[in-house]
Tab-separated table of C-alpha atoms in Angstrom:
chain	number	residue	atom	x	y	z
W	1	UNK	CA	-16.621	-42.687	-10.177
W	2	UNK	CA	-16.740	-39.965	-7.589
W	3	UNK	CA	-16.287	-36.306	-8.275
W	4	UNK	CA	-12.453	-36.128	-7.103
W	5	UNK	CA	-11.811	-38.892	-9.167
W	6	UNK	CA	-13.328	-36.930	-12.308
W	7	UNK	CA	-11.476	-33.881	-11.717
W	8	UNK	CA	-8.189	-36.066	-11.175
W	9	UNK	CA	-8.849	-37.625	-14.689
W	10	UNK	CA	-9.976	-34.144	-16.499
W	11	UNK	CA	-7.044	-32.667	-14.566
W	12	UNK	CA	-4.431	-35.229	-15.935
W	13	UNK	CA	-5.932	-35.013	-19.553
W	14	UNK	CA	-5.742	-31.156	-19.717
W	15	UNK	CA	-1.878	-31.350	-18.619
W	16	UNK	CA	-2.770	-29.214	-15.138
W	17	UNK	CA	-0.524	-29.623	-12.253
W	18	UNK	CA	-1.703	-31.725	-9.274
W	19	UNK	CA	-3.052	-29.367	-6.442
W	20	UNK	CA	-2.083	-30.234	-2.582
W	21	UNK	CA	-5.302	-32.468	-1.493
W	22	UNK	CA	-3.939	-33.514	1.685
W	23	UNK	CA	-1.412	-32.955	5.046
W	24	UNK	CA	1.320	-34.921	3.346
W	25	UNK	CA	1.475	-32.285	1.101
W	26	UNK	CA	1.804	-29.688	3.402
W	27	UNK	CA	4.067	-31.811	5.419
W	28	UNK	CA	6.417	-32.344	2.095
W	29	UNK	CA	6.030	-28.300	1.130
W	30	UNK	CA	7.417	-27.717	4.787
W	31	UNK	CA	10.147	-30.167	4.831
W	32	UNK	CA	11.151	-29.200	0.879
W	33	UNK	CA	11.715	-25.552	2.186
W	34	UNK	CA	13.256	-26.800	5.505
W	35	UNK	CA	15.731	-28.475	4.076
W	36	UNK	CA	16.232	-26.504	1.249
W	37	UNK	CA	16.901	-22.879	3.721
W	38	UNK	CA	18.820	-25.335	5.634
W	39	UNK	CA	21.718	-24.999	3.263
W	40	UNK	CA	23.852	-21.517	4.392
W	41	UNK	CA	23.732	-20.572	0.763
W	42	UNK	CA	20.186	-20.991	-0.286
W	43	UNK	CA	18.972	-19.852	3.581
W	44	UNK	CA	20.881	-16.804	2.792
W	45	UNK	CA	19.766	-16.485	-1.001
W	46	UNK	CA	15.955	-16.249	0.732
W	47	UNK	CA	16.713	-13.854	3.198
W	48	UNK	CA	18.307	-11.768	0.747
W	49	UNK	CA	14.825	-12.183	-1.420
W	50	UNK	CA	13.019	-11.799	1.529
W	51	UNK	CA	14.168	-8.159	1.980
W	52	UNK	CA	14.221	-7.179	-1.443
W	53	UNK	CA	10.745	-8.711	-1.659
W	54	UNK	CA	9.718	-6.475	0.875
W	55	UNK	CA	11.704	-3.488	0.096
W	56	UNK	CA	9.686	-4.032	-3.299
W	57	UNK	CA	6.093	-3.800	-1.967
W	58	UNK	CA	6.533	-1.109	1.060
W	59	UNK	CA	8.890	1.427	-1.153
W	60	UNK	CA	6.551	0.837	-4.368
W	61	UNK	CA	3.504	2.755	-2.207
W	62	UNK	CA	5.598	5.818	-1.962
W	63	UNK	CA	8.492	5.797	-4.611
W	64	UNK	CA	8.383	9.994	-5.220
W	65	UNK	CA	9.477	10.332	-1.379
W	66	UNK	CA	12.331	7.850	-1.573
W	67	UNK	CA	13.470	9.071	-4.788
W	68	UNK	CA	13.337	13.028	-4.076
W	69	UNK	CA	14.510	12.644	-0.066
W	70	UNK	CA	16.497	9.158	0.118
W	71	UNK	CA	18.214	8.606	-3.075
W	72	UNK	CA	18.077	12.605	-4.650
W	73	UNK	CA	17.677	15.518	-2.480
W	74	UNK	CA	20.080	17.265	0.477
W	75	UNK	CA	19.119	15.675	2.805
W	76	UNK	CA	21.688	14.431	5.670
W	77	UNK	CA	22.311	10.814	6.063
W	78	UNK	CA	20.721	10.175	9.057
W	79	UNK	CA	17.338	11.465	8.045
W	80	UNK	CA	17.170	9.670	4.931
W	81	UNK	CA	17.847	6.437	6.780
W	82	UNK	CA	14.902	7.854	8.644
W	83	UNK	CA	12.380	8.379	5.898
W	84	UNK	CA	13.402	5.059	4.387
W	85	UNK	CA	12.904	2.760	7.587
W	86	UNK	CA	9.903	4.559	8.621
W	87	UNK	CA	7.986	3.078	5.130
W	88	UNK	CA	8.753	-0.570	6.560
W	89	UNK	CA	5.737	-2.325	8.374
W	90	UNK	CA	6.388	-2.391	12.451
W	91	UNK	CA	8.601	0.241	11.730
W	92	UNK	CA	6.607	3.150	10.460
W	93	UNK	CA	3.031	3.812	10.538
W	94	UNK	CA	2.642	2.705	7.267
W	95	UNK	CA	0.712	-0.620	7.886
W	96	UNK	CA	-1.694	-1.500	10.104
W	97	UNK	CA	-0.251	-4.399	11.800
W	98	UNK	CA	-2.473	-7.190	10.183
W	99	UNK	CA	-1.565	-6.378	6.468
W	100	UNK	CA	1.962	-5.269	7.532
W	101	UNK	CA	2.399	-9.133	9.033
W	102	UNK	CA	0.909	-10.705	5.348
W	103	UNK	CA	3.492	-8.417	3.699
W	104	UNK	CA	6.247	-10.103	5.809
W	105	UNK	CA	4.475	-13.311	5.339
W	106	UNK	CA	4.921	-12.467	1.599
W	107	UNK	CA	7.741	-11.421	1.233
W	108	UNK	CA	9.241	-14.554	2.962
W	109	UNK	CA	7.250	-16.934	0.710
W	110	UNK	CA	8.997	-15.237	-2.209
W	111	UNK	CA	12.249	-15.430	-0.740
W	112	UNK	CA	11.349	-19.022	-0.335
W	113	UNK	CA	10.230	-19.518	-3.875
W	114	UNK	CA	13.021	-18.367	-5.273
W	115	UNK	CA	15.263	-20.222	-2.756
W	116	UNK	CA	13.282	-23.507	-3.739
W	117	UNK	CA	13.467	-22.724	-7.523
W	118	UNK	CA	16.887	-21.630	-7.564
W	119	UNK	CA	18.201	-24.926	-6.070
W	120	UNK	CA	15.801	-27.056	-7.904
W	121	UNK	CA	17.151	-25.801	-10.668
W	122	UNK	CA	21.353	-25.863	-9.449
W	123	UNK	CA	20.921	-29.048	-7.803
W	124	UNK	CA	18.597	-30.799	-9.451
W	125	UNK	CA	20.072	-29.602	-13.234
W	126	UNK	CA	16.750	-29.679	-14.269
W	127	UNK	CA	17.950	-26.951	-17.213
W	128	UNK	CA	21.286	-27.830	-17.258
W	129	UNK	CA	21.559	-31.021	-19.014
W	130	UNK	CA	22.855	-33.090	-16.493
W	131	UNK	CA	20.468	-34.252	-14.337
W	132	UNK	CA	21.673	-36.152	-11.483
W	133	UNK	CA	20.968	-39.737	-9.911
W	134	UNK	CA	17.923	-39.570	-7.580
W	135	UNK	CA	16.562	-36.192	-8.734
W	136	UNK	CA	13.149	-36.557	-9.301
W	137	UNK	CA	12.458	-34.736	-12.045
W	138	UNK	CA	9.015	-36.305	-13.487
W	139	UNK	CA	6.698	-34.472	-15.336
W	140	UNK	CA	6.308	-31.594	-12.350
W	141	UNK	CA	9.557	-30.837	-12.102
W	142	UNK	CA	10.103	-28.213	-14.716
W	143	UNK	CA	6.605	-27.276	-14.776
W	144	UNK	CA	7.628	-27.252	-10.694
W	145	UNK	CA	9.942	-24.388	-11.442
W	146	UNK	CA	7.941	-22.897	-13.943
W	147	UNK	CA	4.849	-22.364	-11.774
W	148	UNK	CA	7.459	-21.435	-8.885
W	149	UNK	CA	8.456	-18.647	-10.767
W	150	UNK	CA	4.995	-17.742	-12.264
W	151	UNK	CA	3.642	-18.159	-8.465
W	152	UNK	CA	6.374	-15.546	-7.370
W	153	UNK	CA	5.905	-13.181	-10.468
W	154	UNK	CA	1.903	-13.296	-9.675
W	155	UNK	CA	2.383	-13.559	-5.432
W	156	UNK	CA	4.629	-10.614	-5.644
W	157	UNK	CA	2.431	-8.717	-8.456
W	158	UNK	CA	-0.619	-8.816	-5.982
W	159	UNK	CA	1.222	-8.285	-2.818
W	160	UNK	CA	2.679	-5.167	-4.228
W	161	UNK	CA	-1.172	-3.988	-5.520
W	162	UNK	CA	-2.466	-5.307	-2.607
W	163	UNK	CA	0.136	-3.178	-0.361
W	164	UNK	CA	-1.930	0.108	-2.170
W	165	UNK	CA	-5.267	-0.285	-0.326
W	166	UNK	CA	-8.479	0.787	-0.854
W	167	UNK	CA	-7.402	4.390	-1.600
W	168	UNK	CA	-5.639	2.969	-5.003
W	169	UNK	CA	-8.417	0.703	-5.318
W	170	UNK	CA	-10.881	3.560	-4.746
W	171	UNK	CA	-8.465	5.535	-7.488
W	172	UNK	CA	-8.530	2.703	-9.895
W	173	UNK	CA	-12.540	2.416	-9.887
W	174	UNK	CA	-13.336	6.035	-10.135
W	175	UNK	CA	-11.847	6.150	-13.063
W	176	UNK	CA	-14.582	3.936	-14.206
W	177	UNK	CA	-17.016	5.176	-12.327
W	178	UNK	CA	-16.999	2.414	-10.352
W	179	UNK	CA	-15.475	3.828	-6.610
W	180	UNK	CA	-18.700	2.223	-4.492
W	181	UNK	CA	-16.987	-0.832	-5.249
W	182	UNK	CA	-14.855	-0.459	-2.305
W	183	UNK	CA	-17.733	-1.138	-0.037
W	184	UNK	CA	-17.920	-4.497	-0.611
W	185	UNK	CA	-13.920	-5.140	0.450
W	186	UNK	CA	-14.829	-5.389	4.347
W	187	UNK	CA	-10.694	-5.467	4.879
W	188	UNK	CA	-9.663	-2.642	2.694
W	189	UNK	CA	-7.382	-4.400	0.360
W	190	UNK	CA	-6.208	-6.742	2.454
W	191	UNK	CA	-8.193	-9.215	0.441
W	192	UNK	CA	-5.903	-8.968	-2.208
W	193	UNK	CA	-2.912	-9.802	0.071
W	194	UNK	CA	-4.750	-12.648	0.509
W	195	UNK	CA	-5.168	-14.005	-2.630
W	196	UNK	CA	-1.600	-13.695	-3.017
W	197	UNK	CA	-0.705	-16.423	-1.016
W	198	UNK	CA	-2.788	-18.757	-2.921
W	199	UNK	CA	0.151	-18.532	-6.212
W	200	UNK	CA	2.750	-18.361	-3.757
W	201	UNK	CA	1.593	-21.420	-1.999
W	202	UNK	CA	0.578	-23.585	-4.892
W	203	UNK	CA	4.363	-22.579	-6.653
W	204	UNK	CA	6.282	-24.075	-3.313
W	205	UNK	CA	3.843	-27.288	-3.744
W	206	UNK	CA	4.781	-27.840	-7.523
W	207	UNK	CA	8.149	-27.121	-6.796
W	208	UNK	CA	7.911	-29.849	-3.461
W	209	UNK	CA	6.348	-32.129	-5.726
W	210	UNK	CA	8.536	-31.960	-8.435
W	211	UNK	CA	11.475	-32.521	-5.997
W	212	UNK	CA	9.342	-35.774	-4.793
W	213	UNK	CA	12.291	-38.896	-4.851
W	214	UNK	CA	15.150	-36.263	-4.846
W	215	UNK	CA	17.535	-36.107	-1.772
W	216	UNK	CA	18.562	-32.689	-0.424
W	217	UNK	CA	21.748	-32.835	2.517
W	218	UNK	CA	21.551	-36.116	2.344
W	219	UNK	CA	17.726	-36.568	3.686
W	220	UNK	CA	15.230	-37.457	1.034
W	221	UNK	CA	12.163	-35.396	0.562
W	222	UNK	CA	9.813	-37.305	0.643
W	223	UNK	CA	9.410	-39.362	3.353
B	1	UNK	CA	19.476	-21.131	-27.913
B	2	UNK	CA	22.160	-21.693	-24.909
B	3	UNK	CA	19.914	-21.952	-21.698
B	4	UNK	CA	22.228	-22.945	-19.086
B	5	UNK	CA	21.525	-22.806	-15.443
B	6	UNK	CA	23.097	-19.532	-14.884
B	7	UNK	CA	21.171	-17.953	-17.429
B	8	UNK	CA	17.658	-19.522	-16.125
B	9	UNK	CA	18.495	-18.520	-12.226
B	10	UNK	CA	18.702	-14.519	-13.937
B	11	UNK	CA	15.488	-15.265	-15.469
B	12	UNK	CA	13.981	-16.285	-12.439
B	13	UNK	CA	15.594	-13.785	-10.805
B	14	UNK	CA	14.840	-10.896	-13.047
B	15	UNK	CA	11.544	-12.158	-13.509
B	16	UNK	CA	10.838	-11.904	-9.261
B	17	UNK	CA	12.283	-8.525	-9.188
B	18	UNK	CA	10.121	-7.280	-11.436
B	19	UNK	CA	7.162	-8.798	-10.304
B	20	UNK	CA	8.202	-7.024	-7.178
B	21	UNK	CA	7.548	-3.801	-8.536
B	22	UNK	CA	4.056	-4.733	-7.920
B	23	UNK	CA	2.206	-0.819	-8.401
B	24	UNK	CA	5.299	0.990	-8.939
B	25	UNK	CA	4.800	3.452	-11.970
B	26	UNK	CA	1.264	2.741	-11.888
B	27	UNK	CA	-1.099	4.244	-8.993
B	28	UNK	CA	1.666	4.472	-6.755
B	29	UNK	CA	2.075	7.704	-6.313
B	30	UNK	CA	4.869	7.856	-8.798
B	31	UNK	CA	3.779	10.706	-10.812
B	32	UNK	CA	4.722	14.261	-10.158
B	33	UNK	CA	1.882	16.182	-11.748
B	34	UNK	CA	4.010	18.645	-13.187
B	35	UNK	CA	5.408	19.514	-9.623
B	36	UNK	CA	9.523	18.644	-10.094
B	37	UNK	CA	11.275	19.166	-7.328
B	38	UNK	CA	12.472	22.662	-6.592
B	39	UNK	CA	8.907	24.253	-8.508
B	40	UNK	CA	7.968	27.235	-6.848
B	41	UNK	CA	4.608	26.565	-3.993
B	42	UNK	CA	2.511	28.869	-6.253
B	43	UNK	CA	3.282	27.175	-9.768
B	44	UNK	CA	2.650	23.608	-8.142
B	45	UNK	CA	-0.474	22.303	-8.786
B	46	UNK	CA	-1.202	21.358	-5.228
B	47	UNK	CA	-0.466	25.032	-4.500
B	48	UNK	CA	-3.472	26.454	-6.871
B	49	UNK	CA	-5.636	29.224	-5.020
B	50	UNK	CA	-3.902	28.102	-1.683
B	51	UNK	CA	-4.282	31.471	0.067
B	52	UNK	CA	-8.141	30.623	0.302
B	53	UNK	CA	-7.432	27.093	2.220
B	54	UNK	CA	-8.131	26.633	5.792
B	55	UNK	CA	-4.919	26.727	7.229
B	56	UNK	CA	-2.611	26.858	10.162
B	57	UNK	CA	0.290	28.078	11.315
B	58	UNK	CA	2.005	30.672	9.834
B	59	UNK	CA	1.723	32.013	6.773
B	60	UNK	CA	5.241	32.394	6.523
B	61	UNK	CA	6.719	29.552	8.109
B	62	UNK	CA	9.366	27.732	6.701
B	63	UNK	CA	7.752	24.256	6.039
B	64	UNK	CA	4.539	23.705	4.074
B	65	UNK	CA	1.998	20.513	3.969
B	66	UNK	CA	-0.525	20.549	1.672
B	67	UNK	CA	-2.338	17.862	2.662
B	68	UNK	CA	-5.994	16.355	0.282
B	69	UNK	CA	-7.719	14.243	2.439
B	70	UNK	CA	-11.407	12.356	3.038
B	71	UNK	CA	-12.942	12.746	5.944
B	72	UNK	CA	-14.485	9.196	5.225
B	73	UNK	CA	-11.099	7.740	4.598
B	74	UNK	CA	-9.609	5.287	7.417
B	75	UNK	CA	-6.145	6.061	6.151
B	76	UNK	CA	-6.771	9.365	6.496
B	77	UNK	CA	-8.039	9.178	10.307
B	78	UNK	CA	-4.882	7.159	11.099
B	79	UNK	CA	-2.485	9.240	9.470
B	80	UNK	CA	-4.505	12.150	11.731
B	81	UNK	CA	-3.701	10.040	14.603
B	82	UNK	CA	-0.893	9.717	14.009
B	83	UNK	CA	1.204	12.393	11.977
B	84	UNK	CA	-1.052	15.093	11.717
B	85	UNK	CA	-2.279	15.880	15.467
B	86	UNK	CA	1.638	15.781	16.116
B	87	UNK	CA	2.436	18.058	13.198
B	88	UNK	CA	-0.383	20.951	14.674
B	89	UNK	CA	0.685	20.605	18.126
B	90	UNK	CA	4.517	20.380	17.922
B	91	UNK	CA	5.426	22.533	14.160
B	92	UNK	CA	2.873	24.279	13.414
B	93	UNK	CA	2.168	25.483	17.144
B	94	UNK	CA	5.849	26.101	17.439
B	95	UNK	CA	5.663	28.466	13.917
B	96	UNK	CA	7.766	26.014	11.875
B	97	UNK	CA	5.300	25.167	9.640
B	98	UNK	CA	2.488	25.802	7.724
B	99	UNK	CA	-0.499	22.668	7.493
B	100	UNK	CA	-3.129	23.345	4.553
B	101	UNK	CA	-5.978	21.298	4.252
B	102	UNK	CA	-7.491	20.371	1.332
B	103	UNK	CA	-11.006	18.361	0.631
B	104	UNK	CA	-10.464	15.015	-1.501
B	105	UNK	CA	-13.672	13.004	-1.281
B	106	UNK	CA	-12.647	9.821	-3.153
B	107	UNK	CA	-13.466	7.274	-0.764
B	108	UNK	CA	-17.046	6.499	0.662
B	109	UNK	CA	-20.006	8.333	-0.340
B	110	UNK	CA	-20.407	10.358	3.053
B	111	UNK	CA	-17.431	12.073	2.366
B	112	UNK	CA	-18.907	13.745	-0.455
B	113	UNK	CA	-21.871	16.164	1.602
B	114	UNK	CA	-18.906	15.990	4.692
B	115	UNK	CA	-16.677	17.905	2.301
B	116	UNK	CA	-19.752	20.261	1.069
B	117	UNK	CA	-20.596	20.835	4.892
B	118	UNK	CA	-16.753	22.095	5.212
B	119	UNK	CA	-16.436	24.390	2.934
B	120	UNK	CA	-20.259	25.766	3.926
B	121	UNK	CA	-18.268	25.847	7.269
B	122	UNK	CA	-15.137	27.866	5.882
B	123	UNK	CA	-17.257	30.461	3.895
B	124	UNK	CA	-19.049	31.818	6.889
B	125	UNK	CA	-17.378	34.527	8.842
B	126	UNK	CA	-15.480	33.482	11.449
B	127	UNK	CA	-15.771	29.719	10.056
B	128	UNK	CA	-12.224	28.712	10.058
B	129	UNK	CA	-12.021	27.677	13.753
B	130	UNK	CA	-15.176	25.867	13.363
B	131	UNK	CA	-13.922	23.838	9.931
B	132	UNK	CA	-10.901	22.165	12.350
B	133	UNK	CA	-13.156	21.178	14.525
B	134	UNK	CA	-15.690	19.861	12.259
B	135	UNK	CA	-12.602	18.101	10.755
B	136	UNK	CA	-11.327	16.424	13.936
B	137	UNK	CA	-14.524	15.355	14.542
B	138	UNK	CA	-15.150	13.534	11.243
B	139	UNK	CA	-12.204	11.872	11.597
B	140	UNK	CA	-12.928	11.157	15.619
B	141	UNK	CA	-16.300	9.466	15.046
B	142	UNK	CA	-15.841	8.107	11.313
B	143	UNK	CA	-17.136	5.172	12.038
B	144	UNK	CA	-20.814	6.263	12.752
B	145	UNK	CA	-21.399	8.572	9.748
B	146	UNK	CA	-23.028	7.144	5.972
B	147	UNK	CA	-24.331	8.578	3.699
B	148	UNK	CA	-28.034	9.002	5.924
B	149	UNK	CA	-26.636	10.238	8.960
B	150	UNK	CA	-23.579	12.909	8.138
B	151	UNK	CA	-25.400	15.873	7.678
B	152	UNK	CA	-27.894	14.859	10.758
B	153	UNK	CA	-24.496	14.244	12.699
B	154	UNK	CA	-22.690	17.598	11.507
B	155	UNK	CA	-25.600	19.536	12.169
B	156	UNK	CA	-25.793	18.199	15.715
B	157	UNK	CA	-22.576	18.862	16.181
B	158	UNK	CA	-21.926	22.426	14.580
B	159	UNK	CA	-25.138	23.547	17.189
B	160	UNK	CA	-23.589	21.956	20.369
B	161	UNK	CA	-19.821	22.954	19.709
B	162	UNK	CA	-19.961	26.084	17.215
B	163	UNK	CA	-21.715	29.658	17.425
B	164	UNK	CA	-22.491	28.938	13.232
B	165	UNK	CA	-25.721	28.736	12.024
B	166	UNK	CA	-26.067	24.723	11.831
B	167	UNK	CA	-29.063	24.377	9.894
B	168	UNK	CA	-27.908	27.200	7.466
B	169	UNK	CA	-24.674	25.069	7.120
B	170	UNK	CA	-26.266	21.920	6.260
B	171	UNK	CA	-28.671	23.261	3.932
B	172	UNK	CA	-25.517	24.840	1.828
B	173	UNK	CA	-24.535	21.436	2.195
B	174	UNK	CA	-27.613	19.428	0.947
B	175	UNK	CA	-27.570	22.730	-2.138
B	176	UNK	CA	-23.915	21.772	-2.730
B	177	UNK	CA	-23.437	25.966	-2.400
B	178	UNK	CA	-19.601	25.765	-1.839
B	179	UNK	CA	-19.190	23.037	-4.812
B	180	UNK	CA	-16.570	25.041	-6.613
B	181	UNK	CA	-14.840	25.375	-3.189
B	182	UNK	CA	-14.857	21.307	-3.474
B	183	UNK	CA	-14.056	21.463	-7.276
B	184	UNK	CA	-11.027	23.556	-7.032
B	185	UNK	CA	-9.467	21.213	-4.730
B	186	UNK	CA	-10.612	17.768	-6.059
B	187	UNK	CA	-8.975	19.595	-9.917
B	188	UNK	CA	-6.053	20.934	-8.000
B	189	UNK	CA	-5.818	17.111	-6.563
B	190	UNK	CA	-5.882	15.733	-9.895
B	191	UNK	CA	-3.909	17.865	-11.758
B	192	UNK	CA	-1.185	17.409	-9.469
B	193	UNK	CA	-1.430	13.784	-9.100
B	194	UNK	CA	-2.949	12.529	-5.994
B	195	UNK	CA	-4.770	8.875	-6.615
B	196	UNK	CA	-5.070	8.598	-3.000
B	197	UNK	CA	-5.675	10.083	0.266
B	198	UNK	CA	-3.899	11.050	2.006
B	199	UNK	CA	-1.536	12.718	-0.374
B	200	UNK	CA	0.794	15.439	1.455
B	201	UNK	CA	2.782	17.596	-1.044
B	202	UNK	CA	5.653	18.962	0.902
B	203	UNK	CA	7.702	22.555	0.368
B	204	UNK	CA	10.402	23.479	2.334
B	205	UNK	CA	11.613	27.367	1.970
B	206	UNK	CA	8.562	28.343	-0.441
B	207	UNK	CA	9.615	25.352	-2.897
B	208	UNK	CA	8.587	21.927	-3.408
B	209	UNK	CA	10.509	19.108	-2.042
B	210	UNK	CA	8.672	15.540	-2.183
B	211	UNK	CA	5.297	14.198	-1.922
B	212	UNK	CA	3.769	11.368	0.639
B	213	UNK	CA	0.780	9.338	0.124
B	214	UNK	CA	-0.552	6.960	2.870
B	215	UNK	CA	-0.308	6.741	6.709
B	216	UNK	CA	3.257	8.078	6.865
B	217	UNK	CA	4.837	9.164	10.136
B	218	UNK	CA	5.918	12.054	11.728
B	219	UNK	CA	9.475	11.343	12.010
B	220	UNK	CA	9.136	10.506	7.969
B	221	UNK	CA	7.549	14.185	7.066
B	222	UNK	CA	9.750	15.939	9.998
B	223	UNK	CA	12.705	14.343	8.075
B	224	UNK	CA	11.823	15.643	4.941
B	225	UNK	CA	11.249	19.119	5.725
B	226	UNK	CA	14.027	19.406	8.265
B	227	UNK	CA	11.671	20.535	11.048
C-alpha cells in the first residue's frame, strides 16, 4: 500500500476532512464560488464581506486614530473621510503593495467563505431541517460549513495579525526577550499573510466538497 | 435548543466579524498610555522631558509630532519617505508645526549603538544639525548597516559630512555614554504605549489629539492636525 493510500486510510479513521489532492478540486472550488457569487444576492453578500473584511484588518492597525479623528473628535467631514481612506492599501501609504494585494486577496476569500457558507447553509438547509432533493450533504457537508467558518474565523484572525508586521511582531517578542526573532522573517510579516490563505483555502474546498452532487442555478457542481 | 438557519447564518456571521478584529485591542496600537484625548503635551507621556529632544520647527507652532522611531526599522524609512520629509519641508519649514524625534530601537540590533551614536551626536555643542543628518542618513542607506558595520559607517560619515569629533562620537557610542538619553525615550515610549515604530503622538494647540502607528501618510497626519 503506498504512502497516500495510508494517509487516506488513517485520515478516514481519525474523522479528518479530505484535503484537495488534485486540479479537479481546484476546478470544483472555482466553479462552487462561481456559481455561488453568481447569484445577485450572495455576489452582493461577499462584496459586502469583502469590505468589512478589509475594513477589519487595515482599521485594526490603527484603531486610536479612527476613533479620536474619524468617529470622535472635531474634525470636518471631509478630512475624516481623508484619514479613513488613507489607512486602505493602494490608497494610503499604509501597505507596501505586495502585502496590501494579499490583504485584498484576503479579504475577498472571506467574503467568499461566508458567501459559500451562507448559501450552503440557506440553500442547501443543511441546519434547517429540510434538506432538499439533490443537495449533497454527505458527511462533509456540515463539517463543510463548519471548517468554512473556522477557516474564516482563523484566515481572518491571521490576516488581521499578519496586517501588524514585524514592528508588532518585534513588540510581541521583546516582551520575551525574544525580538532577534524577526531576523529570520525575510518578508516582514508577510509570512503570516501567507499562512492565512492556507484556512481560507482549505474552508472553500470543504465547503465545494460538501456541495459535491448539489445543483446551484440550475448547473450542478460537480461536473 | 432552536438552531434554525437564521440563527446559524448570525453565528457565522458574528463569528467572521470577530475574527476580523484580528489585533484590535491587542498590539494594535489601541492603548492610550494614559494620554486621553485633550491631556495637556507636558502631562502626556510621549511629552516627558521633551524640551531636551532634537527638534524642528518652532517651538511654538501650532501642531506637534512626537514621533519614536528606529533607525533600523523599514517602516520607519518609508514612513520618512514618505510623510516625514514632506512634513519638514512643507509644515515645519512653513512654522506650522513642530516635529520631535525620539529614539525607539526595537527592531534590529544595529539600531541599538545607531541610537547611542545619536544622542552622542545631540550632546555635543552644536550637535543638533548634525543628529538630522545622521538621521536621514540611517534611514537613506539602511540597508548596508548590521550590527558590525554601523558605528564604522557613522563614523565615516560624521568625518566626511560633520565638523564633530567622529571618533569621540563613536566611542560615546561603543561606552553607551548618552544611555539615559536612550532610556528616557525608550520609558517615555513605553509608558505611553508605543509597541511599534513608528508611533507619532499628535497635539494640536498644546494638547493631545490622536496617535498613528505605521507608514501613515501625509494627507492622514495633515488631516488630523488641521495643517
Amino acid at each position: 500500500m503506498s504512502g497516500a493510500n495510508r494517509l487516506t486510510r488513517a485520515r478516514r479513521r481519525l474523522g479528518l476532512p479530505r484535503l484537495p489532492s488534485s486540479r479537479r478540486d481546484l476546478r470544483l472550488v472555482a466553479r462552487t464560488v462561481r456559481l455561488v457569487l453568481g447569484v445577485p444576492a450572495y455576489g452582493a453578500l461577499a462584496v459586502v464581506v469583502s469590505v468589512l473584511a478589509l475594513s477589519g484588518f487595515v482599521l485594526s492597525q490603527n484603531v486610536a486614530l479612527v476613533r479620536d479623528t474619524v468617529i470622535g473628535g472635531s474634525l470636518p467631514l471631509d478630512a475624516r473621510l481623508t484619514i479613513l481612506v488613507e489607512q486602505y492599501p493602494f490608497v494610503g501609504t499604509v501597505y507596501e503593495p505586495l502585502p496590501g494585494a494579499m490583504l485584498v486577496v484576503i479579504a475577498l476569500l472571506t467574503g467568499a467563505n461566508v458567501a459559500v457558507v451562507a448559501y450552503h447553509l440557506r440553500e442547501n438547509g443543511i441546519l434547517g431541517g429540510d434538506e432538499r432533493d439533490g443537495a449533497g450533504a454527505g458527511g462533509t457537508s456540515a463539517g463543510g460549513s463548519v471548517g468554512g467558518a473556522v477557516g474564516v474565523f482563523l484566515g481572518a484572525l491571521g490576516a488581521g495579525c499578519a496586517a501588524c508586521g514585524s514592528a508588532v511582531l518585534v513588540g510581541v517578542f521583546s516582551l520575551v526577550g525574544a525580538s532577534g526573532v524577526v531576523l529570520f522573517l525575510p518578508f516582514d510579516g508577510l509570512e503570516f499573510t501567507l499562512l492565512a490563505l492556507v484556512p481560507l483555502g482549505l474552508s472553500l474546498f470543504w465547503l465545494a466538497d460538501g456541495m459535491r452532487g448539489a445543483e446551484i442555478r440550475g448547473c450542478p457542481v460537480d461536473i | 435548543m432552536d438552531f434554525t438557519r437564521r440563527s446559524a447564518l448570525a453565528t457565522v456571521g458574528v463569528a467572521g466579524l470577530g475574527a476580523l478584529a484580528g489585533c484590535l485591542g491587542g498590539t494594535s496600537g489601541s492603548g492610550d498610555g494614559g494620554g486621553a484625548n485633550g491631556t495637556p503635551i507636558g502631562d502626556h507621556p510621549a511629552g516627558a522631558g521633551l524640551d531636551s529632544q532634537p527638534a524642528l520647527g518652532p517651538a511654538d507652532a501650532g501642531a506637534t509630532v512626537v514621533a519614536f522611531e528606529d533607525p533600523s526599522c523599514p517602516t520607519c524609512r518609508n514612513f520618512e519617505r514618505n510623510a516625514g520629509e514632506r512634513l519638514r519641508s512643507g509644515p515645519v519649514a512653513d512654522g506650522d508645526l513642530r516635529f520631535v524625534s525620539r529614539v525607539y530601537p526595537i527592531i534590529y540590533p544595529w539600531g541599538k549603538p545607531a541610537v547611542q551614536a545619536l544622542e552622542a551626536v545631540y550632546a555635543r555643542e552644536g550637535g543638533e544639525e548634525a543628529y538630522w543628518a545622521l538621521f536621514d542618513h540611517y534611514f537613506a542607506e539602511q540597508g548596508a548597516f548590521d550590527t558590525d558595520t554601523v558605528l564604522d559607517r557613522t563614523e565615516s560619515f560624521l568625518a566626511a559630512n560633520t565638523d564633530l569629533d567622529a571618533s569621540g562620537v563613536v566611542a560615546d557610542a561603543e561606552a553607551e555614554a548618552y544611555d539615559d538619553a536612550v532610556q528616557t525615550d525608550l520609558d517615555a515610549g513605553s509608558a505611553a504605549g508605543a509597541d511599534r515604530t513608528p508611533t507619532l503622538f499628535l497635539f494640536r494647540d498644546g494638547t493631545y489629539v490622536t496617535r498613528a502607528s505605521g507608514n501613515v501618510s501625509y494627507e492622514t497626519i495633515a488631516s488630523a492636525l488641521r495643517l
